[in-house]
Amino acid sequence: MCQTIQRIGLCVLLPLACTLPAFAADLPAGFVRLAGVDPSIRQDIRYAGLENFLHRKAKGYDAPVCILTRQAAEALSSVQNVLAPEGLTLVVFDCYRPARAVADMGEWTGKGGPPDPQWYPAVKRNDLIAKGYIGELSTHSRGSTVDVAIAHADHRSAPKPACGTPDADTLDFGTGFDCFDPASETAHRPLTGDAAANRRKLLEAMRAGGFKNYAREWWHFTLANEPFPKQRFDFPVSAE
C-alpha cells in the first residue's frame, strides 16, 4: 500500500514520466466503461480481436470494451444524443489504449515487412512510425481519445472499403478505420460518393461535443479539455 501511495505521489510531481497502475480489479479514479454511461453507442473494439493491422490481439486488451475518462464518455454521449434522432449511432473502434499496447504496436513495426493491401497498401511496415501512421506514444493512453465513426442505428450495410476495417457497417467515409494511407486524412480530396459529406458530419458533431480531430485520421478525436493531458496509463482493458 505504501509503495502505491508513493507511486501516485511521484506521478503528481512528475506526470510526464509516469505510467499509472491499475487499482485492484476496478478502474483508476476518473475512468468509466462507456456502456455504463451510454449503452446505445455501438462498440467494435478492434484491438481486442483479429481484425486489425496486427492480425492479432494487442497486448493489454483483455476484453472488447470501451473505457474512457468520465468526461470523455459523457461528451461522447452528448454527440450520440444529437445523432440518434436521425436514426444514426456512433461506432467506437478504440478508446483508452494501455501503454503496453502502444509499445506492442511499436515493436511490431520494427520487425519489418512489405505493404499490406488491406491496412497499409502503399508503405512498408517498418516505415509506419516514420510516416506518422503509428505513434511511439499515443493520446489514447491518456484516456480521452476515441476512434469513432457513424453508422445507421438499424445496422444497414454500407459499402465495404478497400482499405481499413472490413465489416463495421458504417456510413461511407472513403476508407475504413486504420487505413494507413493519405486517403484517410480528414480533408483528403477527392473522395467518392458521400464520403466527404459523412466526414464533415462526423467532424462537426464531434467538435460540437468538445472533441478535436487529428487531421491525419478522420476517425481520431481527443477531448479538448481532457483531464489527464500529461499522463499515460497502463491498466488493462477489461470487462466488469
mmCIF file of C-alpha atoms in Angstrom:
data_model
loop_
_atom_site.group_PDB
_atom_site.id
_atom_site.type_symbol
_atom_site.label_atom_id
_atom_site.label_comp_id
_atom_site.label_asym_id
_atom_site.label_seq_id
_atom_site.Cartn_x
_atom_site.Cartn_y
_atom_site.Cartn_z
ATOM 1 C CA MET A 1 0.000 0.000 0.000
ATOM 2 C CA CYS A 2 2.795 2.444 0.903
ATOM 3 C CA GLN A 3 4.507 1.761 -2.419
ATOM 4 C CA THR A 4 1.271 2.541 -4.262
ATOM 5 C CA ILE A 5 0.839 5.809 -2.375
ATOM 6 C CA GLN A 6 4.431 6.771 -3.074
ATOM 7 C CA ARG A 7 3.980 5.945 -6.748
ATOM 8 C CA ILE A 8 0.870 8.136 -7.012
ATOM 9 C CA GLY A 9 2.682 10.971 -5.297
ATOM 10 C CA LEU A 10 5.549 10.705 -7.752
ATOM 11 C CA CYS A 11 3.115 10.876 -10.667
ATOM 12 C CA VAL A 12 1.633 14.084 -9.292
ATOM 13 C CA LEU A 13 5.103 15.612 -9.215
ATOM 14 C CA LEU A 14 6.381 14.084 -12.472
ATOM 15 C CA PRO A 15 3.360 13.421 -14.702
ATOM 16 C CA LEU A 16 5.352 13.263 -17.932
ATOM 17 C CA ALA A 17 7.405 10.337 -16.643
ATOM 18 C CA CYS A 18 4.553 8.294 -15.302
ATOM 19 C CA THR A 19 2.542 5.348 -16.399
ATOM 20 C CA LEU A 20 -0.061 4.859 -13.714
ATOM 21 C CA PRO A 21 -1.025 1.396 -12.388
ATOM 22 C CA ALA A 22 -4.427 -0.189 -12.108
ATOM 23 C CA PHE A 23 -6.178 -0.219 -8.765
ATOM 24 C CA ALA A 24 -7.233 -3.749 -7.760
ATOM 25 C CA ALA A 25 -9.805 -5.160 -10.200
ATOM 26 C CA ASP A 26 -11.550 -1.845 -10.755
ATOM 27 C CA LEU A 27 -10.687 1.164 -12.892
ATOM 28 C CA PRO A 28 -8.499 4.060 -11.767
ATOM 29 C CA ALA A 29 -10.315 7.083 -10.408
ATOM 30 C CA GLY A 30 -11.810 9.169 -13.198
ATOM 31 C CA PHE A 31 -12.316 6.280 -15.657
ATOM 32 C CA VAL A 32 -15.570 4.564 -16.662
ATOM 33 C CA ARG A 33 -16.752 1.903 -19.072
ATOM 34 C CA LEU A 34 -18.662 3.610 -21.861
ATOM 35 C CA ALA A 35 -21.545 1.127 -21.645
ATOM 36 C CA GLY A 36 -22.222 2.351 -18.110
ATOM 37 C CA VAL A 37 -22.653 5.910 -19.383
ATOM 38 C CA ASP A 38 -24.314 5.292 -22.754
ATOM 39 C CA PRO A 39 -25.076 1.678 -23.762
ATOM 40 C CA SER A 40 -26.619 2.878 -27.045
ATOM 41 C CA ILE A 41 -23.196 3.645 -28.556
ATOM 42 C CA ARG A 42 -22.066 0.666 -30.619
ATOM 43 C CA GLN A 43 -18.707 -0.836 -29.672
ATOM 44 C CA ASP A 44 -16.461 -2.606 -32.186
ATOM 45 C CA ILE A 45 -13.148 -2.677 -30.322
ATOM 46 C CA ARG A 46 -10.693 -3.773 -32.954
ATOM 47 C CA TYR A 47 -7.529 -4.413 -30.961
ATOM 48 C CA ALA A 48 -9.273 -6.969 -28.760
ATOM 49 C CA GLY A 49 -9.621 -9.304 -31.750
ATOM 50 C CA LEU A 50 -8.010 -10.279 -35.029
ATOM 51 C CA GLU A 51 -9.476 -7.726 -37.462
ATOM 52 C CA ASN A 52 -6.757 -5.080 -37.185
ATOM 53 C CA PHE A 53 -3.420 -4.276 -38.771
ATOM 54 C CA LEU A 54 -1.591 -6.560 -36.316
ATOM 55 C CA HIS A 55 -3.786 -9.501 -37.348
ATOM 56 C CA ARG A 56 -3.900 -10.436 -33.658
ATOM 57 C CA LYS A 57 -4.994 -9.104 -30.280
ATOM 58 C CA ALA A 58 -2.889 -6.228 -28.973
ATOM 59 C CA LYS A 59 -1.274 -6.549 -25.551
ATOM 60 C CA GLY A 60 -3.443 -5.249 -22.725
ATOM 61 C CA TYR A 61 -6.797 -5.835 -24.441
ATOM 62 C CA ASP A 62 -8.435 -8.469 -22.240
ATOM 63 C CA ALA A 63 -11.967 -7.649 -23.422
ATOM 64 C CA PRO A 64 -13.661 -5.794 -26.321
ATOM 65 C CA VAL A 65 -14.704 -2.919 -24.071
ATOM 66 C CA CYS A 66 -14.512 0.863 -24.447
ATOM 67 C CA ILE A 67 -13.020 2.576 -21.394
ATOM 68 C CA LEU A 68 -12.707 6.369 -21.227
ATOM 69 C CA THR A 69 -12.363 9.154 -18.726
ATOM 70 C CA ARG A 70 -15.767 10.085 -17.396
ATOM 71 C CA GLN A 71 -15.591 13.484 -19.104
ATOM 72 C CA ALA A 72 -14.862 11.923 -22.495
ATOM 73 C CA ALA A 73 -17.608 9.303 -22.091
ATOM 74 C CA GLU A 74 -20.190 11.923 -21.181
ATOM 75 C CA ALA A 75 -19.114 14.167 -24.067
ATOM 76 C CA LEU A 76 -19.386 11.230 -26.468
ATOM 77 C CA SER A 77 -22.868 10.511 -25.144
ATOM 78 C CA SER A 78 -23.861 14.106 -25.923
ATOM 79 C CA VAL A 79 -22.813 13.535 -29.543
ATOM 80 C CA GLN A 80 -24.839 10.325 -29.635
ATOM 81 C CA ASN A 81 -27.901 12.212 -28.400
ATOM 82 C CA VAL A 82 -27.648 14.563 -31.373
ATOM 83 C CA LEU A 83 -27.279 11.757 -33.930
ATOM 84 C CA ALA A 84 -29.889 9.359 -32.537
ATOM 85 C CA PRO A 85 -32.973 11.312 -33.756
ATOM 86 C CA GLU A 86 -31.573 10.939 -37.295
ATOM 87 C CA GLY A 87 -31.542 7.152 -36.954
ATOM 88 C CA LEU A 88 -27.766 7.153 -36.582
ATOM 89 C CA THR A 89 -25.348 5.862 -33.976
ATOM 90 C CA LEU A 90 -21.706 6.305 -33.123
ATOM 91 C CA VAL A 91 -19.442 3.268 -33.505
ATOM 92 C CA VAL A 92 -16.244 3.237 -31.429
ATOM 93 C CA PHE A 93 -13.259 1.205 -32.633
ATOM 94 C CA ASP A 94 -10.795 2.139 -29.893
ATOM 95 C CA CYS A 95 -10.930 4.194 -26.715
ATOM 96 C CA TYR A 96 -8.428 4.072 -23.860
ATOM 97 C CA ARG A 97 -5.341 2.159 -25.035
ATOM 98 C CA PRO A 98 -2.878 0.758 -22.487
ATOM 99 C CA ALA A 99 0.711 1.958 -22.790
ATOM 100 C CA ARG A 100 1.763 -1.681 -23.173
ATOM 101 C CA ALA A 101 -0.393 -1.907 -26.317
ATOM 102 C CA VAL A 102 1.298 1.180 -27.761
ATOM 103 C CA ALA A 103 4.692 -0.407 -27.096
ATOM 104 C CA ASP A 104 3.464 -3.655 -28.630
ATOM 105 C CA MET A 105 2.494 -1.851 -31.835
ATOM 106 C CA GLY A 106 5.850 -0.085 -31.969
ATOM 107 C CA GLU A 107 7.781 -3.336 -31.528
ATOM 108 C CA TRP A 108 5.654 -4.971 -34.210
ATOM 109 C CA THR A 109 6.592 -2.331 -36.788
ATOM 110 C CA GLY A 110 10.287 -2.945 -36.127
ATOM 111 C CA LYS A 111 10.024 -6.497 -37.422
ATOM 112 C CA GLY A 112 9.598 -5.126 -40.928
ATOM 113 C CA GLY A 113 7.657 -6.459 -43.866
ATOM 114 C CA PRO A 114 6.072 -5.437 -47.167
ATOM 115 C CA PRO A 115 2.920 -3.328 -47.553
ATOM 116 C CA ASP A 116 -0.359 -4.931 -46.519
ATOM 117 C CA PRO A 117 -3.073 -4.350 -49.159
ATOM 118 C CA GLN A 118 -5.801 -4.154 -46.532
ATOM 119 C CA TRP A 119 -4.233 -1.922 -43.897
ATOM 120 C CA TYR A 120 -1.186 -0.099 -45.326
ATOM 121 C CA PRO A 121 -1.187 -0.613 -49.092
ATOM 122 C CA ALA A 122 1.495 1.915 -50.046
ATOM 123 C CA VAL A 123 4.015 1.863 -47.177
ATOM 124 C CA LYS A 124 6.315 -0.756 -45.693
ATOM 125 C CA ARG A 125 5.608 -1.995 -42.183
ATOM 126 C CA ASN A 126 8.822 -0.617 -40.682
ATOM 127 C CA ASP A 127 8.040 2.847 -42.107
ATOM 128 C CA LEU A 128 4.663 3.194 -40.376
ATOM 129 C CA ILE A 129 6.096 5.167 -37.436
ATOM 130 C CA ALA A 130 8.260 7.424 -39.616
ATOM 131 C CA LYS A 131 5.267 8.173 -41.841
ATOM 132 C CA GLY A 132 3.154 9.118 -38.807
ATOM 133 C CA TYR A 133 0.636 6.277 -39.011
ATOM 134 C CA ILE A 134 1.628 4.650 -35.711
ATOM 135 C CA GLY A 135 2.853 6.695 -32.752
ATOM 136 C CA GLU A 136 5.643 5.759 -30.356
ATOM 137 C CA LEU A 137 3.373 7.437 -27.798
ATOM 138 C CA SER A 138 -0.398 7.705 -28.127
ATOM 139 C CA THR A 139 -3.014 10.135 -26.883
ATOM 140 C CA HIS A 140 -5.237 7.059 -26.408
ATOM 141 C CA SER A 141 -3.221 6.164 -23.304
ATOM 142 C CA ARG A 142 -4.437 9.368 -21.634
ATOM 143 C CA GLY A 143 -7.994 8.036 -21.724
ATOM 144 C CA SER A 144 -9.811 10.823 -23.569
ATOM 145 C CA THR A 145 -9.158 9.859 -27.185
ATOM 146 C CA VAL A 146 -11.581 7.803 -29.243
ATOM 147 C CA ASP A 147 -11.565 6.317 -32.739
ATOM 148 C CA VAL A 148 -15.120 6.657 -33.983
ATOM 149 C CA ALA A 149 -17.414 6.587 -36.995
ATOM 150 C CA ILE A 150 -21.150 6.907 -37.669
ATOM 151 C CA ALA A 151 -23.468 4.066 -38.711
ATOM 152 C CA HIS A 152 -27.160 3.533 -39.262
ATOM 153 C CA ALA A 153 -28.788 2.503 -35.994
ATOM 154 C CA ASP A 154 -30.685 -0.268 -37.765
ATOM 155 C CA HIS A 155 -27.399 -1.926 -38.832
ATOM 156 C CA ARG A 156 -27.975 -1.454 -42.552
ATOM 157 C CA SER A 157 -24.969 -2.490 -44.586
ATOM 158 C CA ALA A 158 -22.686 0.108 -46.116
ATOM 159 C CA PRO A 159 -20.069 -0.141 -48.890
ATOM 160 C CA LYS A 160 -17.023 -2.113 -47.731
ATOM 161 C CA PRO A 161 -13.864 -0.029 -48.047
ATOM 162 C CA ALA A 162 -10.855 -1.436 -49.849
ATOM 163 C CA CYS A 163 -8.531 -0.250 -47.096
ATOM 164 C CA GLY A 164 -9.058 -0.468 -43.363
ATOM 165 C CA THR A 165 -11.627 -2.228 -41.216
ATOM 166 C CA PRO A 166 -13.701 -4.610 -43.378
ATOM 167 C CA ASP A 167 -17.083 -5.056 -41.697
ATOM 168 C CA ALA A 168 -18.096 -2.211 -39.413
ATOM 169 C CA ASP A 169 -21.258 -1.327 -41.381
ATOM 170 C CA THR A 170 -20.561 2.375 -41.054
ATOM 171 C CA LEU A 171 -21.540 5.162 -43.385
ATOM 172 C CA ASP A 172 -19.200 5.618 -46.329
ATOM 173 C CA PHE A 173 -16.129 7.546 -45.175
ATOM 174 C CA GLY A 174 -13.977 6.786 -48.197
ATOM 175 C CA THR A 175 -11.688 4.473 -46.221
ATOM 176 C CA GLY A 176 -12.158 2.221 -43.251
ATOM 177 C CA PHE A 177 -10.768 2.674 -39.751
ATOM 178 C CA ASP A 178 -6.985 2.252 -39.566
ATOM 179 C CA CYS A 179 -6.376 2.620 -43.271
ATOM 180 C CA PHE A 180 -2.779 3.849 -43.130
ATOM 181 C CA ASP A 181 -2.852 5.888 -46.308
ATOM 182 C CA PRO A 182 -3.120 9.583 -47.322
ATOM 183 C CA ALA A 183 -6.751 8.916 -48.276
ATOM 184 C CA SER A 184 -7.535 8.755 -44.536
ATOM 185 C CA GLU A 185 -6.572 12.382 -43.938
ATOM 186 C CA THR A 186 -9.715 14.172 -42.806
ATOM 187 C CA ALA A 187 -9.602 16.800 -45.545
ATOM 188 C CA HIS A 188 -8.367 14.461 -48.301
ATOM 189 C CA ARG A 189 -9.801 15.159 -51.745
ATOM 190 C CA PRO A 190 -11.139 13.863 -53.986
ATOM 191 C CA LEU A 191 -13.426 11.382 -52.250
ATOM 192 C CA THR A 192 -16.055 9.296 -53.955
ATOM 193 C CA GLY A 193 -19.752 9.116 -53.139
ATOM 194 C CA ASP A 194 -20.933 10.612 -49.880
ATOM 195 C CA ALA A 195 -17.611 10.196 -48.089
ATOM 196 C CA ALA A 196 -16.734 13.899 -47.890
ATOM 197 C CA ALA A 197 -20.170 14.799 -46.518
ATOM 198 C CA ASN A 198 -20.008 11.982 -43.962
ATOM 199 C CA ARG A 199 -16.561 13.069 -42.778
ATOM 200 C CA ARG A 200 -17.827 16.622 -42.430
ATOM 201 C CA LYS A 201 -20.863 15.409 -40.473
ATOM 202 C CA LEU A 202 -18.698 13.422 -38.061
ATOM 203 C CA LEU A 203 -16.235 16.285 -37.657
ATOM 204 C CA GLU A 204 -18.951 18.841 -36.914
ATOM 205 C CA ALA A 205 -20.771 16.558 -34.475
ATOM 206 C CA MET A 206 -17.619 15.708 -32.546
ATOM 207 C CA ARG A 207 -16.445 19.331 -32.450
ATOM 208 C CA ALA A 208 -19.823 20.367 -31.056
ATOM 209 C CA GLY A 209 -19.333 17.713 -28.379
ATOM 210 C CA GLY A 210 -15.978 19.182 -27.341
ATOM 211 C CA PHE A 211 -13.572 16.981 -29.313
ATOM 212 C CA LYS A 212 -10.742 17.944 -31.650
ATOM 213 C CA ASN A 213 -9.720 15.901 -34.675
ATOM 214 C CA TYR A 214 -6.291 14.565 -35.646
ATOM 215 C CA ALA A 215 -6.008 15.715 -39.255
ATOM 216 C CA ARG A 216 -4.188 12.572 -40.440
ATOM 217 C CA GLU A 217 -7.102 10.311 -39.428
ATOM 218 C CA TRP A 218 -10.769 11.171 -39.987
ATOM 219 C CA TRP A 219 -11.804 8.797 -37.160
ATOM 220 C CA HIS A 220 -9.457 10.053 -34.408
ATOM 221 C CA PHE A 221 -10.725 12.570 -31.819
ATOM 222 C CA THR A 222 -9.455 13.802 -28.453
ATOM 223 C CA LEU A 223 -11.469 15.675 -25.845
ATOM 224 C CA ALA A 224 -10.239 19.279 -25.945
ATOM 225 C CA ASN A 225 -10.332 19.677 -22.161
ATOM 226 C CA GLU A 226 -9.033 16.214 -21.282
ATOM 227 C CA PRO A 227 -8.463 15.607 -17.554
ATOM 228 C CA PHE A 228 -5.077 13.840 -17.868
ATOM 229 C CA PRO A 229 -3.206 15.750 -20.588
ATOM 230 C CA LYS A 230 0.278 14.746 -19.366
ATOM 231 C CA GLN A 231 -0.264 11.226 -18.041
ATOM 232 C CA ARG A 232 -0.188 7.821 -19.661
ATOM 233 C CA PHE A 233 -1.964 4.816 -18.146
ATOM 234 C CA ASP A 234 -1.258 1.121 -18.458
ATOM 235 C CA PHE A 235 -4.077 -0.788 -16.781
ATOM 236 C CA PRO A 236 -5.618 -3.496 -18.995
ATOM 237 C CA VAL A 237 -8.833 -3.087 -20.957
ATOM 238 C CA SER A 238 -11.201 -5.381 -19.100
ATOM 239 C CA ALA A 239 -14.865 -6.151 -18.623
ATOM 240 C CA GLU A 240 -16.523 -5.645 -15.238
#
